[in-house]
mmCIF file of C-alpha atoms and ligand atoms in Angstrom:
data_model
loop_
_atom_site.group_PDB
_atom_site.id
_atom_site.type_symbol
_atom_site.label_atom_id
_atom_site.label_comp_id
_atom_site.label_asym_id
_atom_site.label_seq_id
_atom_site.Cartn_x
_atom_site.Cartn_y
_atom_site.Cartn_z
ATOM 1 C CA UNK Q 1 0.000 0.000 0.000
ATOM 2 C CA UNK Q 2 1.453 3.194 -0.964
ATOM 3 C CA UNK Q 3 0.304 6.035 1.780
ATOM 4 C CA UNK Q 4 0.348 9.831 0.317
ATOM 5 C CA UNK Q 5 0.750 12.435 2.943
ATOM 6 C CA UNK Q 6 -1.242 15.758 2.168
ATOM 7 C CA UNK Q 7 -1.374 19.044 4.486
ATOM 8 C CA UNK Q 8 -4.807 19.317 3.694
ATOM 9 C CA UNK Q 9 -8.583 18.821 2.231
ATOM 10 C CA UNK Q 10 -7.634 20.685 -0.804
ATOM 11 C CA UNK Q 11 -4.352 19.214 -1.261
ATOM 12 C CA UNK Q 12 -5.601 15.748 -0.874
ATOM 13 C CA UNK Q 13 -8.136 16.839 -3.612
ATOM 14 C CA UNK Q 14 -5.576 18.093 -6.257
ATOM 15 C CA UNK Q 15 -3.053 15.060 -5.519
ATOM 16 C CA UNK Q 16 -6.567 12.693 -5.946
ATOM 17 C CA UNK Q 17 -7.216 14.209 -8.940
ATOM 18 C CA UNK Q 18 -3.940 14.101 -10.522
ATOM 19 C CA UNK Q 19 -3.924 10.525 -9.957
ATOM 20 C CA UNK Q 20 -6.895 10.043 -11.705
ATOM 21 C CA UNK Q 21 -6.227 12.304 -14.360
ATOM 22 C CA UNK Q 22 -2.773 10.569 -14.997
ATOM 23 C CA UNK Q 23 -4.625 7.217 -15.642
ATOM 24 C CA UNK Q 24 -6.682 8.718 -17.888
ATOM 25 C CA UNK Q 25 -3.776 10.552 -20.040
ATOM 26 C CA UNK Q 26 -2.545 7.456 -20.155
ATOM 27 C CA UNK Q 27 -5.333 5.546 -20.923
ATOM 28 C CA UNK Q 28 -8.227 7.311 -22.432
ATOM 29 C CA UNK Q 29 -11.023 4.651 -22.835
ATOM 30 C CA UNK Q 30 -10.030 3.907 -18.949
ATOM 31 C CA UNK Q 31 -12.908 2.175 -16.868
ATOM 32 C CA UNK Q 32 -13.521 3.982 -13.629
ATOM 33 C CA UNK Q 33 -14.654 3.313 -10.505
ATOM 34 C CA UNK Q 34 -16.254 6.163 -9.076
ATOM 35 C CA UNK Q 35 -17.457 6.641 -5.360
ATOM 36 C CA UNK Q 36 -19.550 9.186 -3.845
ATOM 37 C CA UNK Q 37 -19.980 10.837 -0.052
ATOM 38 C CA UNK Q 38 -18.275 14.405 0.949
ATOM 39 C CA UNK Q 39 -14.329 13.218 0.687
ATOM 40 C CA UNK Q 40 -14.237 12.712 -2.778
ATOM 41 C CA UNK Q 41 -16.413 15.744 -3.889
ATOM 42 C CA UNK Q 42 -12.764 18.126 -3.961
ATOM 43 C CA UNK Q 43 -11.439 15.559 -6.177
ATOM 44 C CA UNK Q 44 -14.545 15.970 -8.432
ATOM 45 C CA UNK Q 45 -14.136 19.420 -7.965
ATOM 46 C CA UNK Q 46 -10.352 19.096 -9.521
ATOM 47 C CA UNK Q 47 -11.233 17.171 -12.395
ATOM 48 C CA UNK Q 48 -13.644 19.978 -13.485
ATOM 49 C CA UNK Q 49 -11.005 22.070 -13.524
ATOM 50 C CA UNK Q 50 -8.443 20.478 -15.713
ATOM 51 C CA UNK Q 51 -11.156 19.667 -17.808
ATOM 52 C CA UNK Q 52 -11.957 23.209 -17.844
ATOM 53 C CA UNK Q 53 -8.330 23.956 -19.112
ATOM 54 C CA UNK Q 54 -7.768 21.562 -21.586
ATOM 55 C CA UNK Q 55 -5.773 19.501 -19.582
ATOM 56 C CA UNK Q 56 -7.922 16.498 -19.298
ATOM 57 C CA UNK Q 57 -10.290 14.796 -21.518
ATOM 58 C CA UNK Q 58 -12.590 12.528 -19.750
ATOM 59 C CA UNK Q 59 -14.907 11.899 -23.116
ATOM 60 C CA UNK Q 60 -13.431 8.894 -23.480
ATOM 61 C CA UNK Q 61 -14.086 6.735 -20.636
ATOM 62 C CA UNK Q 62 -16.502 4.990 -19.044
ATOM 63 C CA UNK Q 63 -17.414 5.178 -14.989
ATOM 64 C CA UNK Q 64 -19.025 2.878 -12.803
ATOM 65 C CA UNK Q 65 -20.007 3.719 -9.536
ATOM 66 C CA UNK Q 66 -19.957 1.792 -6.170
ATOM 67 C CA UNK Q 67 -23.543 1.937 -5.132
ATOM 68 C CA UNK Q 68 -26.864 4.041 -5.007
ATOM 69 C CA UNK Q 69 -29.527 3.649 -1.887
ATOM 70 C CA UNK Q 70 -32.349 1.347 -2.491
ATOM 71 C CA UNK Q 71 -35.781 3.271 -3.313
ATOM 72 C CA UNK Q 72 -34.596 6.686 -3.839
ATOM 73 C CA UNK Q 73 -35.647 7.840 -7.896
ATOM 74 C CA UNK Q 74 -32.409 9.236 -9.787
ATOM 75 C CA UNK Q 75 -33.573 12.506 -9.627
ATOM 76 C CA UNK Q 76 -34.014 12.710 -5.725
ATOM 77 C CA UNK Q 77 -31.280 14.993 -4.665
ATOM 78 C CA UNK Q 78 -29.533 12.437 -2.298
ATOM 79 C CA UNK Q 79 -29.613 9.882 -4.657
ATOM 80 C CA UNK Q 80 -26.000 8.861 -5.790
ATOM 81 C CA UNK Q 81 -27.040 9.270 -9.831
ATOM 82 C CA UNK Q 82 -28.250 12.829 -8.351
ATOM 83 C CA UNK Q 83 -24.901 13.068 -6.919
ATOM 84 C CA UNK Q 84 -22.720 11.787 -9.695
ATOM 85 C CA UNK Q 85 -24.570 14.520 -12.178
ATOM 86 C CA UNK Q 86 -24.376 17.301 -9.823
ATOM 87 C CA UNK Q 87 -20.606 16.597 -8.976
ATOM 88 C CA UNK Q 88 -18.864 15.362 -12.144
ATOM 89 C CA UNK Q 89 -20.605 14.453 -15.174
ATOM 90 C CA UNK Q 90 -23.120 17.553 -15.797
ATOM 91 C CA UNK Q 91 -20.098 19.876 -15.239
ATOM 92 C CA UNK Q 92 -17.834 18.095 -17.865
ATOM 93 C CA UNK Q 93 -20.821 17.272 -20.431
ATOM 94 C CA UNK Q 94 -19.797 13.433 -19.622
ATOM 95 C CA UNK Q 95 -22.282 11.315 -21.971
ATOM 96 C CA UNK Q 96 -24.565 9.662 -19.420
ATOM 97 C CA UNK Q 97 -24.924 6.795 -21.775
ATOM 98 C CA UNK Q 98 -21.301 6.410 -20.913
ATOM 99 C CA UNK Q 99 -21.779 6.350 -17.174
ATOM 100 C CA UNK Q 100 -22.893 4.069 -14.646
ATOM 101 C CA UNK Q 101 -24.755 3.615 -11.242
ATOM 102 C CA UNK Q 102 -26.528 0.725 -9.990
ATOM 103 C CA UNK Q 103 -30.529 1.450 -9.881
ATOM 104 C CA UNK Q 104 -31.922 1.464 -6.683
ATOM 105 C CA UNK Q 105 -35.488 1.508 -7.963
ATOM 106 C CA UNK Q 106 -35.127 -1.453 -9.946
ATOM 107 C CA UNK Q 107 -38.514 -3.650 -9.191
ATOM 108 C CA UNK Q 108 -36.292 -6.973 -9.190
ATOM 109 C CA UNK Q 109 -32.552 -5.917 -7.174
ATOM 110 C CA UNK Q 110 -31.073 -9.490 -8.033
ATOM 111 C CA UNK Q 111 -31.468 -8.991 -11.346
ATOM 112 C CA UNK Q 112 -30.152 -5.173 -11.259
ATOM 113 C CA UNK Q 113 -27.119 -6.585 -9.182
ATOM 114 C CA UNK Q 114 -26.192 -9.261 -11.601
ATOM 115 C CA UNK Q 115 -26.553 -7.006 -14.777
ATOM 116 C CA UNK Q 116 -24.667 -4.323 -12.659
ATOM 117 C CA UNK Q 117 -21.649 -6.980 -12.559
ATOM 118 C CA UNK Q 118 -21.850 -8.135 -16.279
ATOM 119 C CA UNK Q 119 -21.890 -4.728 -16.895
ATOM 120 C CA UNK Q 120 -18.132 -4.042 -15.561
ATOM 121 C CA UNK Q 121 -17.519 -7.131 -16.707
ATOM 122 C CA UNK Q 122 -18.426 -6.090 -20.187
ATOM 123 C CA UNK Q 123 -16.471 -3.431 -20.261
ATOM 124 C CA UNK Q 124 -13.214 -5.052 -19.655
ATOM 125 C CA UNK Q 125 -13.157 -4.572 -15.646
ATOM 126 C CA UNK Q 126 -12.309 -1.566 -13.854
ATOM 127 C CA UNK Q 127 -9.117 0.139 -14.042
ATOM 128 C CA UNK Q 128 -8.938 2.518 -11.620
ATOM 129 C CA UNK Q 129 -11.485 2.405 -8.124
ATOM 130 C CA UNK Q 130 -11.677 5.560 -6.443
ATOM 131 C CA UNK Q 131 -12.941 5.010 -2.538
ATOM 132 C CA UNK Q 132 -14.105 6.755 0.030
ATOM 133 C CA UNK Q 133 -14.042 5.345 3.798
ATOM 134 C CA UNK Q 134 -16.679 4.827 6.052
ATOM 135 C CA UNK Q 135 -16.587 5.720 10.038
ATOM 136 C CA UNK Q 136 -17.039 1.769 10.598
ATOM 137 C CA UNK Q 137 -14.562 0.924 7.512
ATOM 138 C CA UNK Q 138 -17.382 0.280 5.451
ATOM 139 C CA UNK Q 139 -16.235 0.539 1.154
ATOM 140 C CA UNK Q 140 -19.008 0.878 -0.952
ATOM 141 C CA UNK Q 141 -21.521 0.112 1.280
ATOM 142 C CA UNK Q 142 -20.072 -3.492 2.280
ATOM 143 C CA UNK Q 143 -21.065 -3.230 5.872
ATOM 144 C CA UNK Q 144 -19.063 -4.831 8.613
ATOM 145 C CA UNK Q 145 -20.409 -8.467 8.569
ATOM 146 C CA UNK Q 146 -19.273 -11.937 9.135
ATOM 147 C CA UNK Q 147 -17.576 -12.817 5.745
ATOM 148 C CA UNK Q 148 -16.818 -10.777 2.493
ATOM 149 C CA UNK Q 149 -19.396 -9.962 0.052
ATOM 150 C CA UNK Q 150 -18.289 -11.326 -3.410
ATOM 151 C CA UNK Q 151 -20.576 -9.379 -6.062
ATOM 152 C CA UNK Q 152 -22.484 -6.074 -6.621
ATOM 153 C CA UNK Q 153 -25.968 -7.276 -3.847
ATOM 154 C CA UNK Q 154 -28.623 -5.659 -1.539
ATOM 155 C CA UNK Q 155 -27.356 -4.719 1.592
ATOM 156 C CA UNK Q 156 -29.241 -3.736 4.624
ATOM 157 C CA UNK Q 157 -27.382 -0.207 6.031
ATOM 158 C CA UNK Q 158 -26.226 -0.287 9.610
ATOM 159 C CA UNK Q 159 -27.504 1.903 12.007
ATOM 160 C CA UNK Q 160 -23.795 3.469 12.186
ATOM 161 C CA UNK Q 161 -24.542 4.505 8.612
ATOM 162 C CA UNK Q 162 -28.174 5.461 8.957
ATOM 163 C CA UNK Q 163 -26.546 7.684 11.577
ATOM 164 C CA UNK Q 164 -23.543 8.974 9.637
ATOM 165 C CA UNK Q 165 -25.888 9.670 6.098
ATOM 166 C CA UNK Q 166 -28.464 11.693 8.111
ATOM 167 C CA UNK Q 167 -27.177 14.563 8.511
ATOM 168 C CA UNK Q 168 -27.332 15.085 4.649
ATOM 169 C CA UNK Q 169 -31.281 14.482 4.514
ATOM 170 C CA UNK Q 170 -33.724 16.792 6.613
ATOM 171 C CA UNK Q 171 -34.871 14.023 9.282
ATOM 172 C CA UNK Q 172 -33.075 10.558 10.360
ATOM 173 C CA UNK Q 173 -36.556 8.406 8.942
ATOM 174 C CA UNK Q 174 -35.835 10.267 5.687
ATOM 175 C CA UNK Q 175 -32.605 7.665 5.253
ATOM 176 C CA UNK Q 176 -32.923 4.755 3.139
ATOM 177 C CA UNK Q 177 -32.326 1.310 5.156
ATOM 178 C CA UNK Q 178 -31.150 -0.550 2.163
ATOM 179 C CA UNK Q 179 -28.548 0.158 -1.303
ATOM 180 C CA UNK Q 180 -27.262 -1.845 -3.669
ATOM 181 C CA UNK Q 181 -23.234 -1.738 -3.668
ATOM 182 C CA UNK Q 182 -20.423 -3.708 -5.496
ATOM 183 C CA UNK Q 183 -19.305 -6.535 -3.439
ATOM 184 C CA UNK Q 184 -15.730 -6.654 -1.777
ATOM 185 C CA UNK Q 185 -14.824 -9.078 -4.754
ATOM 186 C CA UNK Q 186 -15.931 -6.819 -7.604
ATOM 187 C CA UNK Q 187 -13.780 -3.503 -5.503
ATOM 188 C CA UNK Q 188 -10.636 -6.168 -5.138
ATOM 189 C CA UNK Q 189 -10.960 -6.871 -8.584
ATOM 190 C CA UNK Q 190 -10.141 -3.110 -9.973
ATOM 191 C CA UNK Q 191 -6.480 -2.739 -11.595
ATOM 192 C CA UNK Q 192 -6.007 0.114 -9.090
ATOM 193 C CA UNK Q 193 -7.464 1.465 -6.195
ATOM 194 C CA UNK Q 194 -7.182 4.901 -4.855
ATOM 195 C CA UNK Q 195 -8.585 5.957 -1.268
ATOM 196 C CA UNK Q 196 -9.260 9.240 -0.302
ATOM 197 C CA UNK Q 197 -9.630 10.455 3.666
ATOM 198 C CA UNK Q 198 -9.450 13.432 5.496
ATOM 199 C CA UNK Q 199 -10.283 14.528 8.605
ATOM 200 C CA UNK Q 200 -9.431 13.703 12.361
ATOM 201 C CA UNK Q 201 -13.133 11.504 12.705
ATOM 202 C CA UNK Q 202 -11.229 9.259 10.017
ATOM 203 C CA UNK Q 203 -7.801 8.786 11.767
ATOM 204 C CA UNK Q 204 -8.684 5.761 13.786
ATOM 205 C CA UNK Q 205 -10.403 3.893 11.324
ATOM 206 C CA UNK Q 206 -7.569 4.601 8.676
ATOM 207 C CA UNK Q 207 -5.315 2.835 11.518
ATOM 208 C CA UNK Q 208 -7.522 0.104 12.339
ATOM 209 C CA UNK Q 209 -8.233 -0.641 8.341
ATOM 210 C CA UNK Q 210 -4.733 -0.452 7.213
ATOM 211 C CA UNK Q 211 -2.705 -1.233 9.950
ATOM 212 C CA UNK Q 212 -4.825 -3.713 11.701
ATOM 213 C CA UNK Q 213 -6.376 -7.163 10.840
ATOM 214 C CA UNK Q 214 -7.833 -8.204 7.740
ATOM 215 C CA UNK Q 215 -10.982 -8.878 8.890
ATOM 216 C CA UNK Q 216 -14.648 -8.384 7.456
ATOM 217 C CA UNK Q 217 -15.521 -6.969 10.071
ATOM 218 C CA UNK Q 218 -13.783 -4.002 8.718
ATOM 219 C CA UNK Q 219 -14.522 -4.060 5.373
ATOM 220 C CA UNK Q 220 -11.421 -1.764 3.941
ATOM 221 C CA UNK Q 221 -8.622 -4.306 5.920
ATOM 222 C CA UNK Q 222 -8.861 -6.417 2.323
ATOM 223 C CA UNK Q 223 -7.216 -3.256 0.866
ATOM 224 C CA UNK Q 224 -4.130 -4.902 2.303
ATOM 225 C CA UNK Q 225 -4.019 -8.015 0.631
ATOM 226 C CA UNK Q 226 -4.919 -5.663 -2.701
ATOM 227 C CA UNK Q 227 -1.394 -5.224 -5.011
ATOM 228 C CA UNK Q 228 -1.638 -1.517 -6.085
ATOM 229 C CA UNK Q 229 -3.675 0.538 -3.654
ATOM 230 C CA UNK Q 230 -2.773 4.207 -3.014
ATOM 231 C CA UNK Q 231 -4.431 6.169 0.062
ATOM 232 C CA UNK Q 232 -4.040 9.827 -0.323
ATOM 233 C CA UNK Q 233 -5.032 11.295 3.232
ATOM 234 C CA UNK Q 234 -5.025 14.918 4.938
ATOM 235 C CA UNK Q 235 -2.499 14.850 7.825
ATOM 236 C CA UNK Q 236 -5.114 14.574 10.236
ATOM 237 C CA UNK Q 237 -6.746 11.037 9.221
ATOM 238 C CA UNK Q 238 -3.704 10.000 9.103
ATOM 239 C CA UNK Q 239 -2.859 10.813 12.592
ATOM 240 C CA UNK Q 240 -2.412 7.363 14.118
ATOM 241 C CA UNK Q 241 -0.390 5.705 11.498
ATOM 242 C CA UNK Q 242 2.612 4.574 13.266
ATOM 243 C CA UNK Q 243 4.644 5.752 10.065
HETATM 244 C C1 LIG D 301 -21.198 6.583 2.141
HETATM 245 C C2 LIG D 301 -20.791 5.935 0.813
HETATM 246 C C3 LIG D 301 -19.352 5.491 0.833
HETATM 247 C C4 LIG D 301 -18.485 6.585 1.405
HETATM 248 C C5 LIG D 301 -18.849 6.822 2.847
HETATM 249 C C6 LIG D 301 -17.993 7.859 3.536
HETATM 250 O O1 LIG D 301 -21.848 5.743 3.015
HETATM 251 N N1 LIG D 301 -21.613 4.830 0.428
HETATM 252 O O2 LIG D 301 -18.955 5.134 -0.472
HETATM 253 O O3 LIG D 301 -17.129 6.246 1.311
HETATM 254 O O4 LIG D 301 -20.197 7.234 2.885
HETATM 255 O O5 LIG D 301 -18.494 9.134 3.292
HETATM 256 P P1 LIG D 301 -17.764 10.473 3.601
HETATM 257 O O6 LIG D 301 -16.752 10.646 2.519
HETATM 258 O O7 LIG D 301 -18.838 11.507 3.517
HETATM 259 O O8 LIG D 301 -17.154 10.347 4.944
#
């Protein structure tokens, strides 16, 4: 694992970014993984911006991203395709038929979650994962649970999450119980992965995921066993490293 010390959120952002961006000079029909919550929206931010210069040219790939809550429509303004537009593809006029998020108002999930995993299949796989962390080391939305989740599925959100996710929706009830996310399998089997953290409510998880156990009950410690991860984190989540 390759750890990338930033001062701050906006450093973190650019040095995300660049990472990203690099893959894509060098690959232009790159597959990637996209991920949403507030850590990566600087990054998203960034990549607006070189695209905005000329410096990047993102018409060319294709994204996937981790998850989307069960039940909300795309155009509710927490879903994750809500998100995704809002944040990244409206801003560089990505064609949507070139993006991808898993439908949480599908009437039959299996069969969403299966064609969600042909679907990255079908495009060759993903190259490059970006990944956010969650408070109980959740990826995606893999919960901490008793083994690790192989495929994209239905999960039922802890109330850790619930918790976490309510402060961006006017009441707690307002929260969806269930998503659909990639499973740990389909994350472990990206070319790349690149983690993004900041914050001091971050720095013992970052320690307990990276430094600690591979265990499912923290869904990120299989990051470890992954051959080309790269976690670019503020100095504050990574606080408790002992490096
Ligand atoms: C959500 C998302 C995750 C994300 C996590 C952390 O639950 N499903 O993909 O990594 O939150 O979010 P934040 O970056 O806001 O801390």
């Amino acid at each position: 694992m390759r750890f990338i010390r930033t001062n701050d959120y906006a450093a973190m952002s650019r040095k995300a970014a660049n990472i990203i961006a690099s893959q894509v000079i060098l690959k232009p029909d790159s597959v990637l993984g996209l991920a949403t919550g507030s850590t990566p929206i600087g990054t998203y931010d960034e990549l607006v911006r070189m695209v905005n210069a000329g410096d990047l040219d993102l018409s060319g790939v294709h994204t996937a991203n981790l998850d989307e809550y069960v039940g909300l429509t795309h155009d509710h303004d927490q879903s994750y395709h809500y998100f995704m537009n809002q944040h990244l593809f409206s801003r560089v006029g990505l064609d949507l038929s070139r993006t991808n998020v898993p439908d949480g108002v599908s009437a039959d999930p299996a069969a969403e979650c299966a064609r969600y995993d042909k679907l990255i299949k079908d495009l060759g796989g993903v190259d490059l994962q970006l990944l956010g962390l969650g408070h109980n080391g959740h990826i995606g939305f893999n919960e901490p649970q008793d083994d690790f989740p192989k495929g994209t599925h239905l999960v039922d959100l802890t109330e850790s999450t619930i918790n976490a996710n309510s402060r961006l929706f006017e009441k707690k009830e307002d929260v969806p119980r269930q998503a659909l996310t990639m499973g740990i399998g389909t994350i472990m089997a990206a070319r790349k992965i690149l983690v993004v953290v900041n914050g001091a409510g971050k720095a013992a998880i970052v320690k307990e995921a990276f430094c600690g156990p591979v265990t499912p009950k923290v869904p990120a410690s299989i990051l470890q066993f992954h051959p080309d991860v790269t976690i670019v984190g503020d100095a504050e989540a990574f606080s408790q490293l002992p490096f």
